[in-house]
CSV table of C-alpha atoms in Angstrom, one decimal:
chain,number,residue,atom,x,y,z
N,1,ASN,CA,131.8,36.8,98.3
N,2,ALA,CA,135.0,35.0,99.0
N,3,GLY,CA,134.2,32.4,96.4
N,4,VAL,CA,136.0,29.1,96.9
N,5,THR,CA,138.6,29.1,99.7
N,6,GLN,CA,141.2,26.4,100.5
N,7,THR,CA,143.5,25.9,103.5
N,8,PRO,CA,146.4,25.4,103.9
N,9,LYS,CA,148.2,26.8,100.9
N,10,PHE,CA,151.3,24.7,101.4
N,11,GLN,CA,151.8,21.5,103.5
N,12,VAL,CA,154.7,19.1,104.0
N,13,LEU,CA,153.9,15.6,105.4
N,14,LYS,CA,155.9,12.5,106.2
N,15,THR,CA,154.9,9.2,104.7
N,16,GLY,CA,152.1,7.6,106.8
N,17,GLN,CA,150.8,10.9,108.3
N,18,SER,CA,147.2,11.9,107.9
N,19,MET,CA,145.7,15.3,107.3
N,20,THR,CA,142.6,17.1,106.1
N,21,LEU,CA,142.6,19.7,103.3
N,22,GLN,CA,139.8,22.2,103.8
N,23,CYS,CA,137.5,23.6,101.2
N,24,ALA,CA,134.6,26.1,101.6
N,25,GLN,CA,132.4,28.1,99.2
N,26,ASP,CA,130.0,30.9,100.0
N,27,MET,CA,128.1,30.8,96.7
N,28,ASN,CA,125.4,28.2,97.7
N,29,HIS,CA,126.7,25.8,95.1
N,30,GLU,CA,125.3,22.3,95.0
N,31,TYR,CA,128.2,20.6,93.2
N,32,MET,CA,131.7,20.5,94.7
N,33,SER,CA,134.7,18.5,93.6
N,34,TRP,CA,138.4,17.8,94.4
N,35,TYR,CA,141.0,17.5,91.7
N,36,ARG,CA,144.7,16.8,91.8
N,37,GLN,CA,147.1,18.4,89.3
N,38,ASP,CA,150.3,16.7,88.4
N,39,PRO,CA,152.8,17.8,85.7
N,40,GLY,CA,151.8,16.6,82.2
N,41,MET,CA,148.6,15.0,83.5
N,42,GLY,CA,146.1,17.8,83.7
N,43,LEU,CA,143.5,17.8,86.4
N,44,ARG,CA,142.1,14.5,87.6
N,45,LEU,CA,138.9,14.2,89.6
N,46,ILE,CA,139.3,12.6,93.0
N,47,HIS,CA,135.9,12.8,94.6
N,48,TYR,CA,132.8,14.9,94.1
N,49,SER,CA,129.5,15.8,95.8
N,50,VAL,CA,126.2,16.8,94.2
N,51,GLY,CA,124.8,18.1,97.5
N,52,ALA,CA,125.0,17.9,101.3
N,53,GLY,CA,125.2,14.3,102.4
N,54,ILE,CA,126.0,12.9,99.0
N,55,THR,CA,129.5,12.0,97.8
N,56,ASP,CA,131.0,9.8,95.1
N,57,GLN,CA,134.3,8.7,93.6
N,58,GLY,CA,136.0,10.2,90.7
N,59,GLU,CA,138.9,8.9,88.6
N,60,VAL,CA,141.6,8.6,91.3
N,61,PRO,CA,139.8,8.1,94.7
N,62,ASN,CA,142.3,5.7,96.3
N,63,GLY,CA,143.9,7.0,99.5
N,64,TYR,CA,141.4,9.8,99.9
N,65,ASN,CA,138.1,10.3,101.8
N,66,VAL,CA,135.5,13.1,101.7
N,67,SER,CA,132.4,14.1,103.5
N,68,ARG,CA,129.8,16.8,102.9
N,69,SER,CA,127.9,17.6,106.0
N,70,THR,CA,127.0,21.1,104.9
N,71,THR,CA,126.5,22.8,101.5
N,72,GLU,CA,129.5,25.1,102.2
N,73,ASP,CA,132.2,22.7,103.2
N,74,PHE,CA,133.9,19.8,101.4
N,75,PRO,CA,137.0,18.5,103.2
N,76,LEU,CA,139.4,16.0,101.7
N,77,ARG,CA,141.2,13.6,104.0
N,78,LEU,CA,144.4,11.8,103.3
N,79,LEU,CA,144.3,8.7,105.4
N,80,SER,CA,148.0,7.6,105.2
N,81,ALA,CA,150.1,9.9,103.1
N,82,ALA,CA,152.3,8.5,100.4
N,83,PRO,CA,154.9,10.2,98.1
N,84,SER,CA,152.6,9.5,95.2
N,85,GLN,CA,150.2,11.9,96.7
N,86,THR,CA,152.6,14.8,96.2
N,87,SER,CA,150.6,17.1,94.0
N,88,VAL,CA,148.6,20.4,93.8
N,89,TYR,CA,145.1,19.9,95.0
N,90,PHE,CA,142.2,22.1,93.8
N,91,CYS,CA,138.7,22.3,95.1
N,92,ALA,CA,136.0,23.5,92.8
N,93,SER,CA,132.3,24.2,92.9
N,94,SER,CA,129.4,24.7,90.4
N,95,TRP,CA,125.9,26.1,90.8
N,96,THR,CA,124.2,23.1,89.3
N,97,SER,CA,124.0,19.6,90.7
N,98,ARG,CA,126.3,18.3,88.0
N,99,GLY,CA,129.7,19.2,86.7
N,100,ASP,CA,128.4,20.3,83.3
N,101,ASN,CA,128.6,24.0,84.1
N,102,GLU,CA,131.3,26.5,84.9
N,103,GLN,CA,133.4,25.3,87.8
N,104,PHE,CA,134.9,27.9,90.1
N,105,PHE,CA,138.3,26.8,91.5
N,106,GLY,CA,139.9,27.5,94.8
N,107,PRO,CA,143.5,28.8,95.0
N,108,GLY,CA,144.9,25.3,95.5
N,109,THR,CA,147.0,23.5,98.1
N,110,ARG,CA,150.5,22.4,97.3
N,111,LEU,CA,151.2,19.1,99.2
N,112,THR,CA,154.6,17.5,99.5
N,113,VAL,CA,154.9,14.0,101.0
N,114,LEU,CA,158.4,13.0,102.0
P,1,GLY,CA,134.8,6.9,81.5
P,2,GLU,CA,135.6,9.9,79.3
P,3,ASN,CA,139.1,10.3,77.7
P,4,VAL,CA,140.2,13.7,76.5
P,5,GLU,CA,143.3,14.1,74.4
P,6,GLN,CA,144.9,17.5,73.8
P,7,HIS,CA,147.4,18.7,71.3
P,8,PRO,CA,150.0,20.2,71.1
P,9,SER,CA,151.5,20.1,74.6
P,10,THR,CA,153.5,23.2,73.9
P,11,LEU,CA,153.0,26.0,71.4
P,12,SER,CA,155.0,29.1,70.6
P,13,VAL,CA,153.7,32.0,68.5
P,14,GLN,CA,154.8,35.5,67.6
P,15,GLU,CA,152.7,38.3,69.1
P,16,GLY,CA,149.9,39.1,66.7
P,17,ASP,CA,149.7,35.6,65.2
P,18,SER,CA,146.9,33.1,65.8
P,19,ALA,CA,147.1,30.0,68.1
P,20,VAL,CA,145.0,26.8,67.7
P,21,ILE,CA,144.7,24.1,70.3
P,22,LYS,CA,142.8,20.9,69.5
P,23,CYS,CA,141.1,18.3,71.7
P,24,THR,CA,139.3,15.0,71.1
P,25,TYR,CA,137.0,13.2,73.4
P,26,SER,CA,135.7,9.6,73.5
P,27,ASP,CA,132.3,9.7,75.2
P,28,SER,CA,129.5,10.6,72.7
P,29,ALA,CA,127.3,11.5,75.7
P,30,SER,CA,129.5,14.5,76.6
P,31,ASN,CA,127.6,17.7,76.0
P,32,TYR,CA,129.6,20.5,77.6
P,33,PHE,CA,133.1,21.5,76.5
P,34,PRO,CA,134.9,24.3,78.5
P,35,TRP,CA,138.3,25.8,78.1
P,36,TYR,CA,140.3,26.9,81.1
P,37,LYS,CA,143.4,29.2,81.3
P,38,GLN,CA,145.9,28.7,84.1
P,39,GLU,CA,148.6,31.2,84.7
P,40,LEU,CA,151.7,30.1,86.6
P,41,GLY,CA,150.9,29.4,90.3
P,42,LYS,CA,147.3,30.4,89.9
P,43,ARG,CA,144.0,28.6,89.7
P,44,PRO,CA,142.3,27.5,86.4
P,45,GLN,CA,139.8,30.0,85.2
P,46,LEU,CA,137.1,29.5,82.6
P,47,ILE,CA,137.7,31.5,79.4
P,48,ILE,CA,135.0,30.1,77.1
P,49,ASP,CA,132.7,27.1,76.8
P,50,ILE,CA,130.4,25.5,74.3
P,51,ARG,CA,127.5,23.1,74.5
P,52,SER,CA,126.7,20.3,72.1
P,53,ASN,CA,123.9,22.0,70.4
P,54,VAL,CA,126.2,24.8,69.1
P,55,GLY,CA,128.9,24.5,66.5
P,56,GLU,CA,130.9,27.6,67.2
P,57,LYS,CA,131.1,30.4,69.8
P,58,LYS,CA,133.2,33.6,69.9
P,59,ASP,CA,134.2,36.0,72.6
P,60,GLN,CA,136.3,38.8,71.2
P,61,ARG,CA,139.7,37.2,70.2
P,62,ILE,CA,138.7,33.8,71.4
P,63,ALA,CA,136.6,31.2,69.6
P,64,VAL,CA,135.8,27.6,70.1
P,65,THR,CA,134.5,25.1,67.4
P,66,LEU,CA,132.9,21.8,68.0
P,67,ASN,CA,132.5,18.8,65.7
P,68,LYS,CA,130.2,16.3,67.4
P,69,THR,CA,130.4,13.8,64.6
P,70,ALA,CA,134.2,13.6,64.8
P,71,LYS,CA,134.2,14.2,68.6
P,72,HIS,CA,136.7,17.0,68.5
P,73,PHE,CA,136.8,20.7,69.5
P,74,SER,CA,139.3,23.4,69.1
P,75,LEU,CA,140.3,26.7,70.7
P,76,HIS,CA,141.3,29.6,68.5
P,77,ILE,CA,143.0,32.7,69.8
P,78,THR,CA,143.6,35.5,67.3
P,79,GLU,CA,145.9,38.5,67.5
P,80,THR,CA,147.8,36.9,70.4
P,81,GLN,CA,149.3,39.1,73.1
P,82,PRO,CA,152.0,38.3,75.7
P,83,GLU,CA,149.4,38.1,78.4
P,84,ASP,CA,147.8,35.2,76.6
P,85,SER,CA,150.9,33.1,77.7
P,86,ALA,CA,149.6,30.4,80.0
P,87,VAL,CA,148.6,26.8,80.1
P,88,TYR,CA,145.3,26.1,78.5
P,89,PHE,CA,143.1,23.0,79.3
P,90,CYS,CA,140.2,21.6,77.4
P,91,ALA,CA,137.6,19.5,79.2
P,92,ALA,CA,134.5,17.5,78.3
P,93,SER,CA,131.5,16.7,80.5
P,94,PHE,CA,128.3,14.8,80.7
P,95,ASP,CA,128.1,14.8,84.5
P,96,ASN,CA,131.7,15.3,85.6
P,97,LEU,CA,134.5,17.2,84.0
P,98,PHE,CA,137.4,15.3,82.4
P,99,PHE,CA,140.4,17.4,81.5
P,100,GLY,CA,143.0,17.2,78.7
P,101,THR,CA,146.7,17.3,79.7
P,102,GLY,CA,147.1,21.0,78.8
P,103,THR,CA,148.9,23.2,76.3
P,104,ARG,CA,151.6,25.6,77.3
P,105,LEU,CA,151.2,28.6,75.1
P,106,THR,CA,154.1,31.1,74.8
P,107,VAL,CA,153.5,34.4,73.0
P,108,ILE,CA,156.8,35.9,71.9
P,109,PRO,CA,156.9,39.7,71.9
């Protein structure tokens, strides 16, 4: 099993550009989530999904969209990148339909917005 | 929503000493409390977790205690080793995970 994979590992964008961060898992997990990690602020939940076709907002959803067309994939879209979105983004998945079990994290995407 | 506070933000200990990291949470409905370790440039990885029906859990040199009445939980690492140096995050969950701001632990050889 590859576990949770993310692409790309690094990305530099200009203000106003859009892009999609990819996340996939091969563990047949129901729950998937996106976090951003900023210095001194821990990990903050952006969006999450409890199954294919179901998504919901987390703590910091503004400026991001998600979709969940399959159990395996959970892409995160930045609509119009801003410098405030410079961060490290982690995707995670869990075998239950909630976040109250071990979450398996991907390797992360380091995003810089100029 | 849930608010998780974590202290201290940095902690230095001598190799072989114990380290304690403390967290408080605000939502009394939270029932799952994991601890994650993150090494530099790596992904967070679960090291231990506890549920609200248990007061203490141990795994070799690592232990976690939970006081539901006071809404706080702690991570205890005994006989620290240089490879324990990392950032540690606590979290609390009822349906989604809410993380503390992290503790950078440095174990001095």
